[in-house]
Amino acid sequence: MSATTTPVPLLDLHAQYAPLRQQILDAVTRVCDSQRFIMGPEIDALEHELAALIGVQDAVAVSSGTDALLVALMALGIGPGDEVVTTTYSFFATAGAITRVGARPVLVDIDPVTYNIDPEAVAAAITPRTKAIMPVHLYGLCADMDPILRIAEARGIPVIEDAAQAIGSQYRGRPAGGMGAMGCFSFFPSKNLGAFGDAGLVTMNEPELAKRVRLLRMHGMEPKYYHHLVGGNFRCDALQAAVLRVKAPHLAAWTEARRLNAKRYAQLFAEAGLRERIVLPVQPDGQYHIYNQFVIRVPHRDELKRFLDARGIGNEIYYPVPFHLQPCFASLGHSRGDFPHAEKAADQTIAIPIYSELSIDQQRTVVQAIAECLGQPGASGTTA
Ligand SMILES: *Cc1c(COP(=O)(O)O)cnc(C)c1O
């Protein structure tokens, strides 16, 4: 029963690095030779290039996606006594940032088809204390922004997009990170545009907000040693900016390759007769999914995970525990059953490899392994 399978990694950063190696080393050398590591021309150029690439007026490079969320909340003056409505189903930083500025994350359930925040649940969660709405464009698919923006506009509440997984994603002709007051991006290495370490970006179309984020990024300081706001050190390293500038021009092609892989999975799962047994990611009309993750839903997820692990097929669960069931958010007073769609997604979904350089043979290997597991309960030594 133990057919030997060639392992398939969830992500292969070497494959992306190899053809760019010399250009990246040249860019890093340029920064080393300049000995300018903090701010400077690499940061200025990166901000201009990424604002154009994303389709926004301005972009501020910061230290991480987490810090992008934090500084965006700070720029809006959100703090103790305030509420921010967000999804219960995302990477921790979304709710973590809200909590860190002293505000209360008001969690709501997801749409079970897209896994993104449910706009009706957002409307129901608004109170007089709501100071922002923070949708997440999970896995690279934009949240259903039109109804969310309508709710926000009607009440004069800003929207902060957590676009950490969604660079290049589009919703009805508008870019992720360009629909709300601000967009927050991450260049964590596993994101579609990854740095060689931590980095992030805040985008906006409002010059005053850009000014405020830039001020907060450097301890609210302008000029040197005169502090107008209590900010932080949220700067992006020049070395990271230099690496990102080499990679950014390739992003569109990398995204297209991910989208082709997604299409191929749909074909391969259909050929394997699995379309009835696996729920694949959706791309609603008018949307452009960038597939930072390719997340499928299966009834016996944990069994599939054990099977894929045994075969060396990369996989991950994003995310096993929604925010409302995390120990650190116990004080929010939630319990199991509060957000059933998110809980079910946390129990039934699993990400499989989708990175740009993934070959069709590797995809066949992944699909074959899933077919074997679903066809044979208890295979690979696990008990059903
Ligand atoms: C990656 C990610 C973040 C945080 O980004 P870092 O750069 O790792 O700090 C925030 N939100 C979401 C949805 C993410 O996927």
mmCIF file of C-alpha atoms and ligand atoms in Angstrom:
data_model
loop_
_atom_site.group_PDB
_atom_site.id
_atom_site.type_symbol
_atom_site.label_atom_id
_atom_site.label_comp_id
_atom_site.label_asym_id
_atom_site.label_seq_id
_atom_site.Cartn_x
_atom_site.Cartn_y
_atom_site.Cartn_z
ATOM 1 C CA MET A 1 0.000 0.000 0.000
ATOM 2 C CA SER A 2 2.977 2.303 0.448
ATOM 3 C CA ALA A 3 3.466 3.458 -3.120
ATOM 4 C CA THR A 4 6.552 5.638 -3.258
ATOM 5 C CA THR A 5 5.678 9.154 -4.264
ATOM 6 C CA THR A 6 8.060 11.913 -5.202
ATOM 7 C CA PRO A 7 7.605 14.550 -2.517
ATOM 8 C CA VAL A 8 5.984 17.817 -3.570
ATOM 9 C CA PRO A 9 6.712 20.823 -1.370
ATOM 10 C CA LEU A 10 3.981 23.285 -0.402
ATOM 11 C CA LEU A 11 6.263 26.080 -1.605
ATOM 12 C CA ASP A 12 9.622 25.985 -3.384
ATOM 13 C CA LEU A 13 11.387 29.296 -2.975
ATOM 14 C CA HIS A 14 14.578 27.943 -4.576
ATOM 15 C CA ALA A 15 12.769 27.566 -7.904
ATOM 16 C CA GLN A 16 11.850 31.248 -7.870
ATOM 17 C CA TYR A 17 15.252 32.385 -6.643
ATOM 18 C CA ALA A 18 17.454 30.458 -9.082
ATOM 19 C CA PRO A 19 16.759 32.504 -12.258
ATOM 20 C CA LEU A 20 16.959 35.811 -10.331
ATOM 21 C CA ARG A 21 19.955 34.941 -8.191
ATOM 22 C CA GLN A 22 22.515 37.176 -9.898
ATOM 23 C CA GLN A 23 20.173 40.159 -10.142
ATOM 24 C CA ILE A 24 19.274 39.840 -6.484
ATOM 25 C CA LEU A 25 22.890 39.519 -5.420
ATOM 26 C CA ASP A 26 23.703 42.617 -7.495
ATOM 27 C CA ALA A 27 20.901 44.539 -5.805
ATOM 28 C CA VAL A 28 22.031 43.462 -2.351
ATOM 29 C CA THR A 29 25.608 44.372 -3.250
ATOM 30 C CA ARG A 30 24.443 47.809 -4.372
ATOM 31 C CA VAL A 31 22.976 48.432 -0.909
ATOM 32 C CA CYS A 32 26.044 47.024 0.830
ATOM 33 C CA ASP A 33 28.321 49.232 -1.224
ATOM 34 C CA SER A 34 26.184 52.288 -0.454
ATOM 35 C CA GLN A 35 26.145 51.473 3.297
ATOM 36 C CA ARG A 36 22.698 53.113 3.386
ATOM 37 C CA PHE A 37 20.567 50.624 5.240
ATOM 38 C CA ILE A 38 17.827 52.838 6.657
ATOM 39 C CA MET A 39 15.363 54.645 4.357
ATOM 40 C CA GLY A 40 16.990 56.252 1.296
ATOM 41 C CA PRO A 41 16.662 55.681 -2.442
ATOM 42 C CA GLU A 42 15.746 51.975 -2.374
ATOM 43 C CA ILE A 43 12.741 52.670 -0.163
ATOM 44 C CA ASP A 44 11.635 55.681 -2.231
ATOM 45 C CA ALA A 45 11.905 53.688 -5.456
ATOM 46 C CA LEU A 46 10.122 50.653 -3.996
ATOM 47 C CA GLU A 47 7.238 52.797 -2.798
ATOM 48 C CA HIS A 48 6.787 54.403 -6.217
ATOM 49 C CA GLU A 49 7.072 51.126 -8.071
ATOM 50 C CA LEU A 50 4.652 49.265 -5.821
ATOM 51 C CA ALA A 51 2.087 52.075 -5.774
ATOM 52 C CA ALA A 52 2.034 51.873 -9.586
ATOM 53 C CA LEU A 53 1.975 48.083 -9.607
ATOM 54 C CA ILE A 54 -0.878 47.856 -7.105
ATOM 55 C CA GLY A 55 -2.783 50.795 -8.589
ATOM 56 C CA VAL A 56 -2.879 53.285 -5.723
ATOM 57 C CA GLN A 57 -1.714 56.853 -5.256
ATOM 58 C CA ASP A 58 0.732 56.203 -2.474
ATOM 59 C CA ALA A 59 2.468 53.373 -0.686
ATOM 60 C CA VAL A 60 4.521 53.381 2.501
ATOM 61 C CA ALA A 61 7.036 50.574 3.016
ATOM 62 C CA VAL A 62 7.050 49.178 6.538
ATOM 63 C CA SER A 63 8.640 46.439 8.608
ATOM 64 C CA SER A 64 6.013 43.685 8.167
ATOM 65 C CA GLY A 65 2.407 43.010 7.304
ATOM 66 C CA THR A 66 1.630 42.952 10.990
ATOM 67 C CA ASP A 67 3.155 46.409 11.436
ATOM 68 C CA ALA A 68 1.274 47.620 8.341
ATOM 69 C CA LEU A 69 -1.998 46.749 10.107
ATOM 70 C CA LEU A 70 -0.801 48.269 13.368
ATOM 71 C CA VAL A 71 0.354 51.558 11.854
ATOM 72 C CA ALA A 72 -2.830 51.824 9.738
ATOM 73 C CA LEU A 73 -4.942 51.553 12.901
ATOM 74 C CA MET A 74 -2.689 54.076 14.649
ATOM 75 C CA ALA A 75 -2.979 56.485 11.718
ATOM 76 C CA LEU A 76 -6.753 56.434 12.117
ATOM 77 C CA GLY A 77 -6.387 57.134 15.830
ATOM 78 C CA ILE A 78 -8.070 53.900 16.847
ATOM 79 C CA GLY A 79 -7.549 52.931 20.476
ATOM 80 C CA PRO A 80 -9.151 52.027 23.799
ATOM 81 C CA GLY A 81 -12.949 52.106 23.778
ATOM 82 C CA ASP A 82 -13.097 51.635 20.016
ATOM 83 C CA GLU A 83 -14.356 48.612 18.136
ATOM 84 C CA VAL A 84 -13.085 47.243 14.841
ATOM 85 C CA VAL A 85 -15.250 44.734 12.995
ATOM 86 C CA THR A 86 -13.265 41.917 11.426
ATOM 87 C CA THR A 87 -13.445 38.266 10.456
ATOM 88 C CA THR A 88 -12.882 35.494 12.975
ATOM 89 C CA TYR A 89 -11.057 33.505 10.294
ATOM 90 C CA SER A 90 -7.652 34.859 9.278
ATOM 91 C CA PHE A 91 -4.011 34.891 10.254
ATOM 92 C CA PHE A 92 -3.585 36.047 13.831
ATOM 93 C CA ALA A 93 -2.131 39.472 12.968
ATOM 94 C CA THR A 94 -5.519 40.805 11.851
ATOM 95 C CA ALA A 95 -7.126 40.591 15.275
ATOM 96 C CA GLY A 96 -3.778 40.921 17.042
ATOM 97 C CA ALA A 97 -3.149 44.398 15.621
ATOM 98 C CA ILE A 98 -6.617 45.601 16.677
ATOM 99 C CA THR A 99 -6.010 44.361 20.202
ATOM 100 C CA ARG A 100 -2.530 45.878 20.360
ATOM 101 C CA VAL A 101 -3.835 49.419 19.792
ATOM 102 C CA GLY A 102 -6.206 48.841 22.724
ATOM 103 C CA ALA A 103 -9.356 48.451 20.628
ATOM 104 C CA ARG A 104 -11.757 45.532 20.688
ATOM 105 C CA PRO A 105 -11.919 43.176 17.720
ATOM 106 C CA VAL A 106 -15.590 42.564 17.016
ATOM 107 C CA LEU A 107 -15.492 39.214 15.293
ATOM 108 C CA VAL A 108 -17.966 38.017 12.712
ATOM 109 C CA ASP A 109 -18.487 34.868 10.708
ATOM 110 C CA ILE A 110 -17.435 34.150 7.124
ATOM 111 C CA ASP A 111 -19.190 33.325 3.908
ATOM 112 C CA PRO A 112 -18.784 29.518 3.710
ATOM 113 C CA VAL A 113 -18.119 29.581 -0.047
ATOM 114 C CA THR A 114 -15.383 32.235 -0.244
ATOM 115 C CA TYR A 115 -14.161 31.979 3.381
ATOM 116 C CA ASN A 116 -14.169 35.787 3.438
ATOM 117 C CA ILE A 117 -15.982 38.008 5.918
ATOM 118 C CA ASP A 118 -19.782 37.964 5.531
ATOM 119 C CA PRO A 119 -20.997 41.519 4.731
ATOM 120 C CA GLU A 120 -24.385 40.905 6.373
ATOM 121 C CA ALA A 121 -22.642 39.881 9.558
ATOM 122 C CA VAL A 122 -20.568 43.064 9.330
ATOM 123 C CA ALA A 123 -23.731 45.187 9.105
ATOM 124 C CA ALA A 124 -25.169 43.436 12.154
ATOM 125 C CA ALA A 125 -21.997 43.990 14.196
ATOM 126 C CA ILE A 126 -21.793 47.779 13.805
ATOM 127 C CA THR A 127 -22.289 49.780 16.994
ATOM 128 C CA PRO A 128 -21.760 53.443 17.857
ATOM 129 C CA ARG A 129 -18.256 52.422 18.996
ATOM 130 C CA THR A 130 -17.264 50.940 15.609
ATOM 131 C CA LYS A 131 -14.277 52.928 14.324
ATOM 132 C CA ALA A 132 -13.204 50.749 11.414
ATOM 133 C CA ILE A 133 -14.027 47.653 9.414
ATOM 134 C CA MET A 134 -11.134 45.339 8.591
ATOM 135 C CA PRO A 135 -11.934 42.801 5.895
ATOM 136 C CA VAL A 136 -9.262 40.268 4.937
ATOM 137 C CA HIS A 137 -8.763 39.158 1.338
ATOM 138 C CA LEU A 138 -8.142 35.592 2.379
ATOM 139 C CA TYR A 139 -5.985 33.258 0.253
ATOM 140 C CA GLY A 140 -5.786 35.967 -2.443
ATOM 141 C CA LEU A 141 -9.491 36.453 -3.147
ATOM 142 C CA CYS A 142 -10.955 39.864 -2.322
ATOM 143 C CA ALA A 143 -13.685 40.043 0.275
ATOM 144 C CA ASP A 144 -17.091 41.113 -1.051
ATOM 145 C CA MET A 145 -16.158 44.780 -0.863
ATOM 146 C CA ASP A 146 -19.136 46.617 -2.386
ATOM 147 C CA PRO A 147 -21.569 45.887 0.447
ATOM 148 C CA ILE A 148 -18.820 46.412 3.015
ATOM 149 C CA LEU A 149 -17.891 49.798 1.529
ATOM 150 C CA ARG A 150 -21.587 50.767 1.457
ATOM 151 C CA ILE A 151 -21.996 49.954 5.158
ATOM 152 C CA ALA A 152 -18.815 51.876 5.958
ATOM 153 C CA GLU A 153 -19.732 54.896 3.866
ATOM 154 C CA ALA A 154 -23.235 55.122 5.297
ATOM 155 C CA ARG A 155 -21.761 55.407 8.775
ATOM 156 C CA GLY A 156 -18.583 57.326 7.973
ATOM 157 C CA ILE A 157 -16.391 54.447 9.115
ATOM 158 C CA PRO A 158 -13.051 53.782 7.379
ATOM 159 C CA VAL A 159 -12.212 50.393 5.902
ATOM 160 C CA ILE A 160 -8.723 48.945 6.365
ATOM 161 C CA GLU A 161 -8.079 46.112 3.931
ATOM 162 C CA ASP A 162 -5.894 43.300 5.189
ATOM 163 C CA ALA A 163 -4.477 42.562 1.752
ATOM 164 C CA ALA A 164 -1.473 40.638 3.117
ATOM 165 C CA GLN A 165 -2.338 37.601 0.968
ATOM 166 C CA ALA A 166 -3.780 39.517 -1.968
ATOM 167 C CA ILE A 167 -1.214 41.595 -3.848
ATOM 168 C CA GLY A 168 -2.482 41.970 -7.433
ATOM 169 C CA SER A 169 -5.951 40.661 -6.630
ATOM 170 C CA GLN A 170 -8.890 42.598 -8.099
ATOM 171 C CA TYR A 171 -12.540 43.123 -7.279
ATOM 172 C CA ARG A 172 -14.789 44.483 -10.037
ATOM 173 C CA GLY A 173 -11.912 46.351 -11.626
ATOM 174 C CA ARG A 174 -10.493 47.735 -8.396
ATOM 175 C CA PRO A 175 -7.281 46.542 -6.781
ATOM 176 C CA ALA A 176 -6.898 44.882 -3.405
ATOM 177 C CA GLY A 177 -5.530 47.587 -1.141
ATOM 178 C CA GLY A 178 -7.053 50.382 -3.218
ATOM 179 C CA MET A 179 -10.700 50.182 -2.163
ATOM 180 C CA GLY A 180 -10.680 51.127 1.495
ATOM 181 C CA ALA A 181 -8.978 54.007 3.301
ATOM 182 C CA MET A 182 -5.829 51.902 3.506
ATOM 183 C CA GLY A 183 -4.522 48.553 2.351
ATOM 184 C CA CYS A 184 -2.004 46.475 4.278
ATOM 185 C CA PHE A 185 0.371 44.100 2.535
ATOM 186 C CA SER A 186 2.934 41.590 3.731
ATOM 187 C CA PHE A 187 6.136 40.517 2.027
ATOM 188 C CA PHE A 188 6.655 37.543 4.316
ATOM 189 C CA PRO A 189 8.549 35.020 2.161
ATOM 190 C CA SER A 190 5.508 32.794 1.571
ATOM 191 C CA LYS A 191 3.370 35.615 0.179
ATOM 192 C CA ASN A 192 3.129 36.003 -3.607
ATOM 193 C CA LEU A 193 5.705 38.791 -3.435
ATOM 194 C CA GLY A 194 8.149 37.717 -0.738
ATOM 195 C CA ALA A 195 11.129 39.503 0.744
ATOM 196 C CA PHE A 196 14.234 37.835 2.182
ATOM 197 C CA GLY A 197 12.875 38.327 5.659
ATOM 198 C CA ASP A 198 10.107 40.564 6.971
ATOM 199 C CA ALA A 199 8.652 43.575 5.184
ATOM 200 C CA GLY A 200 5.261 45.114 4.512
ATOM 201 C CA LEU A 201 3.432 48.000 2.880
ATOM 202 C CA VAL A 202 0.556 50.357 3.588
ATOM 203 C CA THR A 203 -1.303 51.751 0.572
ATOM 204 C CA MET A 204 -3.690 54.699 0.350
ATOM 205 C CA ASN A 205 -5.191 57.247 -2.028
ATOM 206 C CA GLU A 206 -5.276 60.047 0.532
ATOM 207 C CA PRO A 207 -2.116 62.193 0.915
ATOM 208 C CA GLU A 208 -2.905 63.132 4.522
ATOM 209 C CA LEU A 209 -3.065 59.470 5.526
ATOM 210 C CA ALA A 210 0.202 58.764 3.724
ATOM 211 C CA LYS A 211 1.827 61.586 5.636
ATOM 212 C CA ARG A 212 0.530 60.245 8.934
ATOM 213 C CA VAL A 213 1.694 56.683 8.236
ATOM 214 C CA ARG A 214 5.149 57.994 7.255
ATOM 215 C CA LEU A 215 5.311 60.016 10.453
ATOM 216 C CA LEU A 216 4.230 57.085 12.635
ATOM 217 C CA ARG A 217 6.734 54.788 10.877
ATOM 218 C CA MET A 218 9.555 56.849 12.416
ATOM 219 C CA HIS A 219 8.387 57.520 15.958
ATOM 220 C CA GLY A 220 6.219 60.439 14.855
ATOM 221 C CA MET A 221 9.420 62.369 14.253
ATOM 222 C CA GLU A 222 9.735 65.401 11.964
ATOM 223 C CA PRO A 223 12.308 66.879 11.813
ATOM 224 C CA LYS A 224 14.827 64.721 13.638
ATOM 225 C CA TYR A 225 14.157 64.511 17.396
ATOM 226 C CA TYR A 226 10.914 66.504 17.256
ATOM 227 C CA HIS A 227 8.017 64.114 17.914
ATOM 228 C CA HIS A 228 4.432 64.952 16.943
ATOM 229 C CA LEU A 229 2.920 61.528 17.513
ATOM 230 C CA VAL A 230 3.919 58.443 19.455
ATOM 231 C CA GLY A 231 4.702 56.082 16.626
ATOM 232 C CA GLY A 232 7.204 53.288 16.388
ATOM 233 C CA ASN A 233 10.048 51.921 14.368
ATOM 234 C CA PHE A 234 8.050 50.468 11.513
ATOM 235 C CA ARG A 235 10.683 50.988 8.817
ATOM 236 C CA CYS A 236 11.373 48.596 5.975
ATOM 237 C CA ASP A 237 15.071 47.740 5.537
ATOM 238 C CA ALA A 238 16.762 49.042 2.385
ATOM 239 C CA LEU A 239 18.098 45.501 1.802
ATOM 240 C CA GLN A 240 14.572 44.108 1.707
ATOM 241 C CA ALA A 241 13.466 46.915 -0.601
ATOM 242 C CA ALA A 242 16.317 46.117 -3.008
ATOM 243 C CA VAL A 243 15.305 42.446 -3.143
ATOM 244 C CA LEU A 244 11.629 43.301 -3.586
ATOM 245 C CA ARG A 245 12.444 45.659 -6.462
ATOM 246 C CA VAL A 246 14.073 42.803 -8.366
ATOM 247 C CA LYS A 247 11.129 40.496 -7.754
ATOM 248 C CA ALA A 248 8.184 42.876 -8.248
ATOM 249 C CA PRO A 249 8.368 43.062 -12.077
ATOM 250 C CA HIS A 250 7.852 39.277 -12.167
ATOM 251 C CA LEU A 251 4.781 39.261 -9.946
ATOM 252 C CA ALA A 252 2.195 39.421 -12.725
ATOM 253 C CA ALA A 253 3.708 36.403 -14.512
ATOM 254 C CA TRP A 254 4.016 34.472 -11.240
ATOM 255 C CA THR A 255 0.367 35.202 -10.498
ATOM 256 C CA GLU A 256 -0.699 34.013 -13.940
ATOM 257 C CA ALA A 257 1.221 30.787 -13.348
ATOM 258 C CA ARG A 258 -0.618 30.261 -10.048
ATOM 259 C CA ARG A 259 -3.931 30.865 -11.802
ATOM 260 C CA LEU A 260 -3.036 28.353 -14.495
ATOM 261 C CA ASN A 261 -2.172 25.822 -11.791
ATOM 262 C CA ALA A 262 -5.561 26.443 -10.185
ATOM 263 C CA LYS A 263 -7.273 25.775 -13.501
ATOM 264 C CA ARG A 264 -5.248 22.603 -13.955
ATOM 265 C CA TYR A 265 -6.222 21.338 -10.507
ATOM 266 C CA ALA A 266 -9.865 21.780 -11.459
ATOM 267 C CA GLN A 267 -9.281 19.659 -14.581
ATOM 268 C CA LEU A 268 -7.219 17.039 -12.787
ATOM 269 C CA PHE A 269 -9.731 16.663 -9.948
ATOM 270 C CA ALA A 270 -12.502 16.311 -12.517
ATOM 271 C CA GLU A 271 -10.529 13.658 -14.421
ATOM 272 C CA ALA A 272 -9.988 11.801 -11.163
ATOM 273 C CA GLY A 273 -13.745 11.823 -10.565
ATOM 274 C CA LEU A 274 -13.356 13.860 -7.402
ATOM 275 C CA ARG A 275 -15.339 16.991 -8.213
ATOM 276 C CA GLU A 276 -18.263 15.771 -6.112
ATOM 277 C CA ARG A 277 -16.083 14.942 -3.127
ATOM 278 C CA ILE A 278 -13.845 17.969 -2.907
ATOM 279 C CA VAL A 279 -14.855 21.610 -2.720
ATOM 280 C CA LEU A 280 -12.447 23.738 -4.736
ATOM 281 C CA PRO A 281 -11.790 27.472 -4.300
ATOM 282 C CA VAL A 282 -14.197 29.770 -6.122
ATOM 283 C CA GLN A 283 -13.587 32.935 -8.082
ATOM 284 C CA PRO A 284 -16.833 34.940 -8.132
ATOM 285 C CA ASP A 285 -17.697 36.899 -11.291
ATOM 286 C CA GLY A 286 -15.726 40.106 -11.642
ATOM 287 C CA GLN A 287 -12.940 38.945 -9.356
ATOM 288 C CA TYR A 288 -9.307 38.102 -10.005
ATOM 289 C CA HIS A 289 -8.025 35.504 -7.553
ATOM 290 C CA ILE A 290 -4.259 35.439 -7.060
ATOM 291 C CA TYR A 291 -4.166 32.095 -5.219
ATOM 292 C CA ASN A 292 -1.717 32.841 -2.468
ATOM 293 C CA GLN A 293 -3.164 29.592 -1.217
ATOM 294 C CA PHE A 294 -5.218 26.904 -2.941
ATOM 295 C CA VAL A 295 -7.519 25.697 -0.208
ATOM 296 C CA ILE A 296 -9.780 22.713 -0.672
ATOM 297 C CA ARG A 297 -12.541 21.405 1.568
ATOM 298 C CA VAL A 298 -12.960 17.719 2.323
ATOM 299 C CA PRO A 299 -15.101 15.985 4.950
ATOM 300 C CA HIS A 300 -12.260 13.968 6.543
ATOM 301 C CA ARG A 301 -9.596 16.621 6.507
ATOM 302 C CA ASP A 302 -7.393 15.303 9.305
ATOM 303 C CA GLU A 303 -7.194 11.904 7.658
ATOM 304 C CA LEU A 304 -6.205 13.537 4.362
ATOM 305 C CA LYS A 305 -3.584 15.604 6.143
ATOM 306 C CA ARG A 306 -1.996 12.512 7.694
ATOM 307 C CA PHE A 307 -2.026 10.803 4.318
ATOM 308 C CA LEU A 308 -0.381 13.742 2.518
ATOM 309 C CA ASP A 309 2.183 14.133 5.293
ATOM 310 C CA ALA A 310 3.086 10.453 4.970
ATOM 311 C CA ARG A 311 3.544 10.885 1.207
ATOM 312 C CA GLY A 312 5.673 14.000 1.573
ATOM 313 C CA ILE A 313 3.091 16.185 -0.104
ATOM 314 C CA GLY A 314 3.179 19.714 1.218
ATOM 315 C CA ASN A 315 0.020 20.933 2.877
ATOM 316 C CA GLU A 316 -1.051 23.306 5.613
ATOM 317 C CA ILE A 317 -4.151 24.216 7.529
ATOM 318 C CA TYR A 318 -5.006 27.926 7.281
ATOM 319 C CA TYR A 319 -6.232 28.145 10.009
ATOM 320 C CA PRO A 320 -7.049 25.405 12.505
ATOM 321 C CA VAL A 321 -8.503 27.706 15.190
ATOM 322 C CA PRO A 322 -10.636 30.781 14.448
ATOM 323 C CA PHE A 323 -9.930 33.879 16.541
ATOM 324 C CA HIS A 324 -13.018 33.464 18.717
ATOM 325 C CA LEU A 325 -11.706 30.139 20.025
ATOM 326 C CA GLN A 326 -8.119 31.297 20.651
ATOM 327 C CA PRO A 327 -7.059 31.328 24.315
ATOM 328 C CA CYS A 328 -5.718 34.897 24.047
ATOM 329 C CA PHE A 329 -9.153 36.162 23.001
ATOM 330 C CA ALA A 330 -11.065 34.346 25.756
ATOM 331 C CA SER A 331 -11.982 37.729 27.247
ATOM 332 C CA LEU A 332 -14.114 38.441 24.180
ATOM 333 C CA GLY A 333 -16.484 35.873 25.681
ATOM 334 C CA HIS A 334 -17.075 33.624 22.698
ATOM 335 C CA SER A 335 -17.595 29.895 22.630
ATOM 336 C CA ARG A 336 -17.806 27.091 20.084
ATOM 337 C CA GLY A 337 -20.894 27.456 17.956
ATOM 338 C CA ASP A 338 -20.761 31.273 17.775
ATOM 339 C CA PHE A 339 -19.425 31.324 14.201
ATOM 340 C CA PRO A 340 -20.303 27.966 12.672
ATOM 341 C CA HIS A 341 -19.093 28.671 9.132
ATOM 342 C CA ALA A 342 -15.611 29.591 10.328
ATOM 343 C CA GLU A 343 -15.500 26.629 12.694
ATOM 344 C CA LYS A 344 -16.477 24.261 9.910
ATOM 345 C CA ALA A 345 -13.872 25.765 7.564
ATOM 346 C CA ALA A 346 -11.232 25.367 10.266
ATOM 347 C CA ASP A 347 -12.159 21.675 10.551
ATOM 348 C CA GLN A 348 -12.547 20.825 6.867
ATOM 349 C CA THR A 349 -10.079 22.829 4.794
ATOM 350 C CA ILE A 350 -6.496 22.196 3.757
ATOM 351 C CA ALA A 351 -4.093 24.035 1.441
ATOM 352 C CA ILE A 352 -2.201 22.121 -1.238
ATOM 353 C CA PRO A 353 0.782 23.306 -3.345
ATOM 354 C CA ILE A 354 -0.040 26.076 -5.858
ATOM 355 C CA TYR A 355 3.259 28.000 -6.236
ATOM 356 C CA SER A 356 4.131 29.338 -9.681
ATOM 357 C CA GLU A 357 6.861 26.839 -10.571
ATOM 358 C CA LEU A 358 4.774 23.784 -9.679
ATOM 359 C CA SER A 359 4.807 21.407 -12.662
ATOM 360 C CA ILE A 360 1.848 19.546 -14.087
ATOM 361 C CA ASP A 361 3.520 16.284 -13.058
ATOM 362 C CA GLN A 362 3.747 17.508 -9.503
ATOM 363 C CA GLN A 363 0.095 18.486 -9.651
ATOM 364 C CA ARG A 364 -0.769 15.001 -10.909
ATOM 365 C CA THR A 365 1.126 13.546 -7.961
ATOM 366 C CA VAL A 366 -0.860 15.697 -5.549
ATOM 367 C CA VAL A 367 -4.208 14.820 -7.137
ATOM 368 C CA GLN A 368 -3.306 11.121 -7.332
ATOM 369 C CA ALA A 369 -2.466 11.053 -3.624
ATOM 370 C CA ILE A 370 -5.721 12.773 -2.717
ATOM 371 C CA ALA A 371 -7.636 10.361 -4.950
ATOM 372 C CA GLU A 372 -5.985 7.418 -3.221
ATOM 373 C CA CYS A 373 -6.774 8.759 0.206
ATOM 374 C CA LEU A 374 -10.398 9.527 -0.562
ATOM 375 C CA GLY A 375 -10.793 6.213 -2.363
ATOM 376 C CA GLN A 376 -9.320 4.174 0.433
ATOM 377 C CA PRO A 377 -10.333 5.154 3.945
ATOM 378 C CA GLY A 378 -7.630 4.039 6.317
ATOM 379 C CA ALA A 379 -4.919 3.939 3.671
ATOM 380 C CA SER A 380 -1.302 4.692 4.592
ATOM 381 C CA GLY A 381 -1.719 3.148 8.009
ATOM 382 C CA THR A 382 -4.220 5.650 9.351
ATOM 383 C CA THR A 383 -7.475 4.397 10.751
ATOM 384 C CA ALA A 384 -10.627 5.930 9.403
HETATM 385 C C1 LIG B 1 0.884 37.216 6.487
HETATM 386 C C2 LIG B 1 -0.318 37.902 7.011
HETATM 387 C C3 LIG B 1 -0.250 38.983 7.903
HETATM 388 C C4 LIG B 1 1.020 39.400 8.587
HETATM 389 O O1 LIG B 1 2.083 39.646 7.794
HETATM 390 P P1 LIG B 1 3.577 39.555 8.383
HETATM 391 O O2 LIG B 1 4.380 40.186 7.313
HETATM 392 O O3 LIG B 1 3.882 38.111 8.578
HETATM 393 O O4 LIG B 1 3.624 40.302 9.652
HETATM 394 C C5 LIG B 1 -1.412 39.632 8.241
HETATM 395 N N1 LIG B 1 -2.594 39.246 7.777
HETATM 396 C C6 LIG B 1 -2.713 38.183 6.952
HETATM 397 C C7 LIG B 1 -4.071 37.798 6.457
HETATM 398 C C8 LIG B 1 -1.589 37.472 6.557
HETATM 399 O O5 LIG B 1 -1.712 36.410 5.763
#
